Short mmCIF file of C-alpha atoms and ligand atoms in Angstrom, two decimals:
data_model
loop_
_atom_site.label_atom_id
_atom_site.label_comp_id
_atom_site.label_asym_id
_atom_site.label_seq_id
_atom_site.Cartn_x
_atom_site.Cartn_y
_atom_site.Cartn_z
CA MET E 4 -23.73 -1.88 -3.54
CA VAL E 5 -23.49 0.13 -0.21
CA ILE E 6 -26.34 -0.41 1.89
CA VAL E 7 -26.54 3.02 5.25
CA MET E 8 -28.61 1.87 7.90
CA LYS E 9 -30.23 4.52 9.91
CA VAL E 10 -29.38 5.88 13.32
CA GLY E 11 -30.00 3.80 15.89
CA ALA E 12 -31.30 1.32 13.13
CA SER E 13 -31.84 -2.02 15.51
CA GLU E 14 -29.73 -5.31 15.25
CA ALA E 15 -32.59 -7.03 14.28
CA GLU E 16 -33.21 -4.53 11.09
CA ILE E 17 -29.64 -5.42 10.21
CA SER E 18 -29.88 -8.51 10.08
CA ASN E 19 -32.78 -8.85 8.53
CA VAL E 20 -31.29 -6.87 5.65
CA MET E 21 -28.05 -9.00 5.71
CA ARG E 22 -30.54 -11.95 5.50
CA LYS E 23 -31.98 -10.82 2.19
CA LEU E 24 -28.92 -9.59 0.89
CA GLU E 25 -26.97 -13.23 1.29
CA SER E 26 -30.89 -14.69 -0.19
CA GLN E 27 -29.15 -12.53 -3.28
CA GLY E 28 -25.69 -14.01 -3.39
CA PHE E 29 -24.34 -10.90 -1.97
CA ALA E 30 -21.14 -11.29 -0.20
CA VAL E 31 -22.10 -8.73 3.08
CA HIS E 32 -19.41 -6.47 4.93
CA ARG E 33 -20.12 -4.87 7.62
CA SER E 34 -18.86 -1.67 8.75
CA THR E 35 -19.89 -0.61 12.64
CA GLY E 36 -19.47 3.20 12.91
CA VAL E 37 -19.72 5.38 15.66
CA GLU E 38 -22.78 6.87 13.99
CA ARG E 39 -24.53 4.56 12.01
CA THR E 40 -23.59 0.34 10.25
CA ILE E 41 -23.25 0.47 7.17
CA LEU E 42 -23.54 -2.56 4.90
CA GLY E 43 -21.38 -3.56 1.93
CA ALA E 44 -22.83 -5.70 -0.60
CA VAL E 45 -20.38 -7.29 -3.80
CA GLY E 46 -21.91 -9.49 -6.25
CA ALA E 47 -22.30 -9.41 -9.30
CA LYS E 48 -26.89 -9.57 -9.21
CA VAL E 49 -28.33 -6.62 -10.69
CA VAL E 50 -30.87 -6.05 -8.52
CA ASP E 51 -34.43 -3.34 -7.83
CA ILE E 52 -32.33 -0.93 -4.83
CA ARG E 53 -36.26 -0.05 -3.90
CA ASP E 54 -36.70 -3.88 -2.63
CA TYR E 55 -34.02 -2.68 -0.01
CA GLU E 56 -35.00 1.04 0.19
CA VAL E 57 -38.21 -0.45 1.49
CA LEU E 58 -36.42 -2.48 4.39
CA GLU E 59 -36.70 -1.59 7.90
CA GLY E 60 -34.10 0.29 9.42
CA VAL E 61 -32.04 1.91 5.85
CA LYS E 62 -31.88 5.07 5.27
CA GLU E 63 -30.67 4.69 1.67
CA VAL E 64 -28.70 2.73 -1.16
CA ILE E 65 -26.35 3.64 -2.72
CA ARG E 66 -25.00 1.41 -6.21
CA ILE E 67 -21.69 2.25 -6.66
CA THR E 68 -20.49 1.82 -10.52
CA GLN E 69 -16.69 2.27 -9.22
CA PRO E 70 -15.04 -1.05 -9.75
CA PHE E 71 -14.10 -0.87 -6.04
CA LYS E 72 -17.04 -0.96 -3.18
CA LEU E 73 -15.22 -1.74 0.49
CA ALA E 74 -11.37 0.32 -1.07
CA SER E 75 -14.58 2.91 -1.47
CA ARG E 76 -15.55 6.42 0.83
CA HIS E 77 -19.55 5.17 0.04
CA PHE E 78 -18.34 2.55 2.15
CA ARG E 79 -16.95 4.56 5.23
CA PRO E 80 -17.93 8.19 4.73
CA GLU E 81 -15.90 9.47 8.12
CA GLY E 82 -12.17 7.33 6.82
CA SER E 83 -10.73 4.40 7.54
CA VAL E 84 -8.09 4.26 11.13
CA ILE E 85 -6.20 2.16 11.81
CA ARG E 86 -5.56 1.27 15.32
CA ILE E 87 -1.77 -0.92 15.79
CA ARG E 88 -1.62 -1.08 19.57
CA ASP E 89 -1.59 2.54 20.42
CA VAL E 90 -1.17 4.33 17.01
CA ASP E 91 -3.55 5.39 14.73
CA ILE E 92 -3.43 5.59 11.20
CA GLY E 93 -5.82 7.55 9.34
CA GLY E 94 -6.95 9.98 12.17
CA PRO E 95 -5.67 13.10 12.84
CA GLU E 96 -1.85 12.24 13.95
CA VAL E 97 0.46 11.79 10.70
CA VAL E 98 2.45 9.20 11.79
CA VAL E 99 6.22 8.68 10.71
CA MET E 100 7.44 5.31 10.38
CA ALA E 101 11.56 5.01 9.27
CA GLY E 102 14.40 2.98 9.30
CA PRO E 103 16.88 1.41 7.13
CA CYS E 104 16.07 0.13 3.84
CA THR E 105 17.20 -3.51 4.85
CA ILE E 106 17.94 -4.88 8.02
CA GLU E 107 21.33 -5.58 8.32
CA ASN E 108 21.70 -6.25 11.77
CA PHE E 109 20.90 -5.80 15.46
CA GLU E 110 23.39 -2.44 16.60
CA GLN E 111 22.75 -1.05 12.90
CA SER E 112 19.21 -2.04 13.49
CA GLU E 113 18.97 -0.77 17.54
CA ARG E 114 21.07 2.40 16.73
CA ILE E 115 18.73 3.37 14.27
CA ALA E 116 15.89 2.51 16.29
CA ALA E 117 16.97 4.18 19.22
CA SER E 118 17.54 7.73 16.98
CA VAL E 119 14.29 7.71 15.19
CA LYS E 120 11.92 7.68 17.85
CA ARG E 121 13.53 10.02 19.75
CA ALA E 122 12.90 11.95 16.47
CA GLY E 123 8.95 11.30 16.69
CA ALA E 124 8.93 8.91 14.57
CA LYS E 125 6.36 5.50 15.65
CA VAL E 126 7.10 2.64 13.54
CA ILE E 127 10.88 1.33 11.64
CA ARG E 128 10.91 0.27 8.90
CA GLY E 129 13.23 -2.21 7.41
CA GLY E 130 13.30 -5.06 4.81
CA ALA E 131 14.17 -8.89 5.66
CA PHE E 132 13.11 -9.80 2.38
CA LYS E 133 13.83 -7.21 -0.63
CA PRO E 134 12.64 -7.66 -4.01
CA ARG E 135 16.16 -6.27 -6.08
CA THR E 136 15.93 -5.51 -9.49
CA SER E 137 18.80 -7.87 -10.50
CA PRO E 138 19.13 -11.78 -8.46
CA TYR E 139 22.58 -11.08 -8.24
CA SER E 140 21.87 -8.31 -5.53
CA PHE E 141 21.58 -8.69 -1.49
CA GLN E 142 18.37 -10.45 -1.11
CA GLY E 143 17.84 -9.62 3.02
CA HIS E 144 18.38 -11.51 5.60
CA GLY E 145 15.13 -12.96 5.72
CA VAL E 146 13.56 -14.28 9.16
CA ALA E 147 16.64 -14.11 11.33
CA GLY E 148 16.92 -10.33 10.16
CA LEU E 149 13.14 -9.72 11.52
CA LYS E 150 14.39 -11.60 15.06
CA ALA E 151 16.46 -8.29 15.21
CA LEU E 152 14.49 -5.97 13.73
CA ARG E 153 11.81 -7.09 16.54
CA GLU E 154 13.86 -6.63 19.48
CA ALA E 155 15.50 -3.03 18.45
CA ALA E 156 11.74 -2.18 17.94
CA ASP E 157 10.95 -3.53 20.56
CA LYS E 158 13.65 -1.84 23.41
CA HIS E 159 12.38 1.10 22.17
CA SER E 160 8.85 0.96 21.90
CA LEU E 161 8.23 0.94 17.90
CA LEU E 162 6.09 -0.50 15.87
CA VAL E 163 7.14 -3.35 12.63
CA VAL E 164 6.44 -2.32 9.17
CA SER E 165 8.51 -5.10 6.32
CA GLU E 166 8.05 -6.24 3.71
CA LEU E 167 6.63 -9.94 2.28
CA MET E 168 7.09 -11.30 -1.16
CA GLU E 169 6.03 -14.44 -1.48
CA GLN E 170 2.97 -15.94 0.32
CA CYS E 171 6.05 -19.00 1.63
CA GLN E 172 6.78 -16.03 3.95
CA ILE E 173 3.59 -15.20 5.29
CA ALA E 174 3.82 -17.82 8.54
CA PRO E 175 7.44 -18.01 9.54
CA ALA E 176 7.53 -14.42 9.41
CA GLU E 177 3.93 -12.48 10.58
CA PRO E 178 4.67 -12.51 14.18
CA TYR E 179 7.11 -10.67 14.10
CA ILE E 180 5.77 -8.12 11.87
CA ASP E 181 3.01 -5.75 12.54
CA ILE E 182 1.72 -3.83 9.41
CA ILE E 183 3.09 -6.04 6.53
CA GLN E 184 3.87 -4.01 3.43
CA VAL E 185 3.52 -5.10 -0.09
CA GLY E 186 5.70 -3.78 -2.44
CA ALA E 187 5.33 -1.88 -5.24
CA ARG E 188 6.74 -5.24 -7.83
CA ASN E 189 4.33 -6.69 -5.49
CA MET E 190 0.96 -4.95 -6.25
CA GLN E 191 -0.54 -7.29 -8.59
CA ASN E 192 0.91 -10.15 -6.99
CA PHE E 193 -3.49 -11.38 -6.09
CA GLY E 194 -2.67 -14.99 -4.74
CA LEU E 195 -0.05 -12.92 -1.94
CA LEU E 196 -3.47 -10.16 -2.02
CA ARG E 197 -5.56 -12.94 -1.02
CA ASP E 198 -3.76 -14.73 1.87
CA LEU E 199 -3.13 -11.29 3.11
CA GLY E 200 -6.02 -10.72 3.29
CA GLN E 201 -7.07 -13.59 5.69
CA LEU E 202 -5.16 -12.49 8.00
CA ARG E 203 -6.59 -9.51 10.55
CA LYS E 204 -3.34 -7.58 10.67
CA PRO E 205 -2.51 -4.21 8.62
CA VAL E 206 -1.34 -4.14 5.47
CA LEU E 207 0.87 -1.78 4.07
CA LEU E 208 -0.17 -1.73 0.02
CA LYS E 209 2.67 0.44 -2.54
CA ARG E 210 1.51 1.91 -5.08
CA GLY E 211 3.01 -0.08 -8.71
CA MET E 212 5.26 1.58 -10.24
CA ALA E 213 3.09 2.01 -13.39
CA ALA E 214 0.02 1.66 -11.33
CA THR E 215 -2.96 3.95 -11.82
CA VAL E 216 -4.51 5.02 -8.29
CA SER E 217 -8.04 2.55 -9.43
CA ASP E 218 -5.17 -0.01 -9.73
CA LEU E 219 -3.84 0.29 -6.86
CA LEU E 220 -7.37 0.47 -4.78
CA LEU E 221 -8.13 -3.08 -6.65
CA SER E 222 -5.54 -3.83 -5.36
CA ALA E 223 -6.52 -2.92 -2.19
CA GLU E 224 -10.10 -4.67 -2.60
CA TYR E 225 -8.39 -8.42 -3.00
CA VAL E 226 -7.51 -7.95 0.48
CA MET E 227 -10.46 -6.42 1.81
CA SER E 228 -12.88 -9.07 -0.04
CA GLU E 229 -10.83 -11.69 1.67
CA GLY E 230 -12.12 -9.64 4.92
CA ASN E 231 -9.02 -7.38 6.14
CA HIS E 232 -9.75 -4.47 6.09
CA GLN E 233 -6.76 -3.11 7.16
CA VAL E 234 -5.19 -1.64 4.72
CA ILE E 235 -2.69 1.72 4.43
CA LEU E 236 -2.48 2.51 1.02
CA CYS E 237 1.62 4.60 -0.10
CA GLU E 238 2.12 6.49 -2.85
CA ARG E 239 6.43 5.84 -3.65
CA GLY E 240 6.37 7.07 -7.28
CA ILE E 241 5.74 6.20 -10.71
CA ARG E 242 7.84 5.49 -13.81
CA THR E 243 7.66 8.14 -15.65
CA PHE E 244 10.17 9.72 -19.00
CA GLU E 245 11.75 12.23 -16.27
CA THR E 246 15.49 10.97 -15.31
CA HIS E 247 16.84 13.36 -12.55
CA THR E 248 14.86 11.67 -9.77
CA ARG E 249 14.30 7.91 -9.91
CA ASN E 250 10.77 8.04 -10.05
CA THR E 251 7.78 10.82 -9.80
CA LEU E 252 5.78 11.48 -6.90
CA ASP E 253 2.72 11.78 -7.90
CA ILE E 254 1.36 14.18 -5.02
CA SER E 255 -1.72 14.36 -6.17
CA ALA E 256 -2.48 11.12 -5.19
CA ILE E 257 -2.75 11.65 -2.12
CA PRO E 258 -6.59 13.96 -1.86
CA VAL E 259 -7.13 11.63 -5.16
CA VAL E 260 -7.57 8.75 -2.98
CA HIS E 261 -9.01 10.80 -0.01
CA LYS E 262 -11.32 11.82 -2.44
CA LEU E 263 -12.12 7.81 -3.67
CA SER E 264 -11.53 5.54 -0.42
CA HIS E 265 -11.88 5.44 3.00
CA LEU E 266 -8.02 4.21 3.52
CA PRO E 267 -5.87 6.04 4.50
CA ILE E 268 -2.77 7.19 2.72
CA ILE E 269 1.70 7.33 3.20
CA VAL E 270 3.93 8.44 1.26
CA ASP E 271 7.64 6.45 0.64
CA PRO E 272 9.82 9.66 -0.63
CA SER E 273 12.75 7.56 -0.82
CA HIS E 274 12.08 5.52 -3.10
CA ALA E 275 10.25 7.65 -5.06
CA VAL E 276 13.13 10.74 -5.98
CA GLY E 277 15.88 7.56 -4.73
CA ILE E 278 18.47 10.86 -3.80
CA ARG E 279 19.06 11.68 -0.16
CA ASP E 280 18.63 15.74 -0.94
CA LYS E 281 15.21 15.83 -2.77
CA VAL E 282 13.76 13.47 0.23
CA ALA E 283 12.65 16.02 2.45
CA PRO E 284 11.52 18.65 0.17
CA VAL E 285 9.01 16.05 -1.34
CA SER E 286 8.49 15.28 2.89
CA ARG E 287 6.89 18.15 3.35
CA ALA E 288 4.62 18.38 0.29
CA ALA E 289 3.33 15.63 1.02
CA VAL E 290 2.07 16.64 4.75
CA ALA E 291 1.25 19.69 3.54
CA ALA E 292 -0.77 17.75 0.88
CA GLY E 293 -2.37 16.07 3.46
CA ALA E 294 -0.59 12.74 3.76
CA ASP E 295 -1.55 10.45 6.86
CA GLY E 296 2.12 9.59 7.06
CA LEU E 297 5.78 9.17 5.85
CA ILE E 298 7.56 6.12 5.96
CA VAL E 299 10.88 6.81 4.94
CA GLU E 300 14.91 5.65 5.01
CA VAL E 301 16.96 6.42 7.51
CA HIS E 302 20.22 4.95 8.39
CA HIS E 303 23.38 6.49 10.87
CA ASP E 304 26.09 5.02 8.07
CA PRO E 305 24.38 5.78 4.62
CA ASP E 306 27.45 5.70 2.57
CA ASN E 307 27.43 2.03 4.30
CA ALA E 308 24.48 0.90 4.21
CA ILE E 309 24.03 -2.98 1.92
CA CYS E 310 21.20 -0.90 -0.17
CA ASP E 311 19.45 2.91 -0.73
CA GLY E 312 21.86 4.05 0.84
CA ALA E 313 22.47 7.12 -1.55
CA GLN E 314 18.12 7.63 -0.48
CA SER E 315 19.02 7.01 3.33
CA LEU E 316 19.17 9.66 5.50
CA PHE E 317 21.70 10.39 8.32
CA LEU E 318 19.78 10.70 11.48
CA GLU E 319 20.09 14.05 12.09
CA GLN E 320 18.63 14.86 8.80
CA PHE E 321 15.58 13.02 9.66
CA ASP E 322 15.87 15.01 13.33
CA GLN E 323 15.13 17.96 11.00
CA LEU E 324 12.67 17.53 8.89
CA MET E 325 10.62 16.19 11.45
CA ASN E 326 10.97 19.40 13.35
CA GLU E 327 9.60 21.17 10.14
CA LEU E 328 7.15 18.36 9.31
CA ARG E 329 5.71 19.18 13.13
CA LEU E 330 5.30 22.85 12.31
CA ILE E 331 3.35 21.66 8.47
CA ALA E 332 0.81 19.63 10.04
CA ALA E 333 0.10 22.42 12.75
CA ALA E 334 -0.31 24.66 10.26
CA ILE E 335 -2.74 22.54 8.60
CA GLY E 336 -4.55 21.19 11.69
CA ARG E 337 -3.09 18.10 12.33
CA THR E 338 -0.88 16.19 15.05
CA MET E 339 2.44 14.60 14.99
CA GLN E 340 4.41 12.68 17.47
CA PRO E 341 6.93 15.03 19.68
CA ALA E 342 10.90 15.10 20.60
CA ALA E 343 11.96 13.01 23.22
C1 PEP B 12 10.93 -0.99 0.06
O1 PEP B 12 10.09 -0.50 0.52
O2 PEP B 12 12.06 -1.37 0.66
C2 PEP B 12 10.78 -0.78 -1.19
C3 PEP B 12 11.61 -1.72 -2.50
O3 PEP B 12 10.42 0.05 -1.89
P1 PEP B 12 9.16 -0.14 -3.15
O4 PEP B 12 8.34 -1.77 -2.98
O5 PEP B 12 8.38 0.75 -3.28
O6 PEP B 12 10.30 -0.43 -4.41
MN1 MN B 13 15.47 0.97 -0.14
#
């Protein structure tokens, strides 16, 4: 149930509603917007909504029939903007994250950071804990890798996004990361999601390869129900019967999510298609379809990358893609960081 307070409702009126909800066993999540306050009430209890409609300061009570509540668009109709230092995700700007599949060493991270920053990226990506299909494949450099990525990012004023796979990685790794990525394979690792919900740090939640949009939003709900509302969703392709690409990018997930949820959604074109020459076309399509950002694999020497070289753009290809994306963003009334 969502309770929309009137514009100008007093703090006493808001507290009164919250108290009543809590006394009826609801967990209350408060969203203070520019215009009005919205209260999300989560709980199984069936109540007569008129008991709330009559309270002072209440404009409207909406019963949410969807299984996800806090992630629902009703909870924040104007949309969520996730601010990380001076970067806003979910606002008018299309924010691009770029970098290698995995952190190899400081020199590699620094070289890529310098280049993607010049091209207009705001966040550098790079995995230190890699979810590999085979246990014999490279598993990532762990915290040592994150330290290298952090140093490279700080040198070029970039934010860091990196994946964590297990709860025990949170404490040692979290200080080096600005946005914690949950990979496709862990979208339903509920223990991990709950623990990330205890943090007050943005989470980039990737769609599982066989997950519906509702499944994705319910996973977001796990993080949010613990109190961390800073969730960014990511469409990264789903498994279909098509074999010419690594996965199939579900472009329609972008408007579907924007309709159902207030959370920002970005697109990972690299893991979606898995082949370098298809990354730019689907990136352009994603921005045209309204994605709030992209996360793209870029490498200075893809032929010798430790992993995912075949889907990583060369630095110059990324520069060109960014120039194209700026034109598309402008055409649909959005902004993008200019190249330096
Ligand atoms: C990644 O971004 O490094 C990754 C492994 O992606 P996904 O979880 O989408 O497969
Ligand atoms: Mn990769």
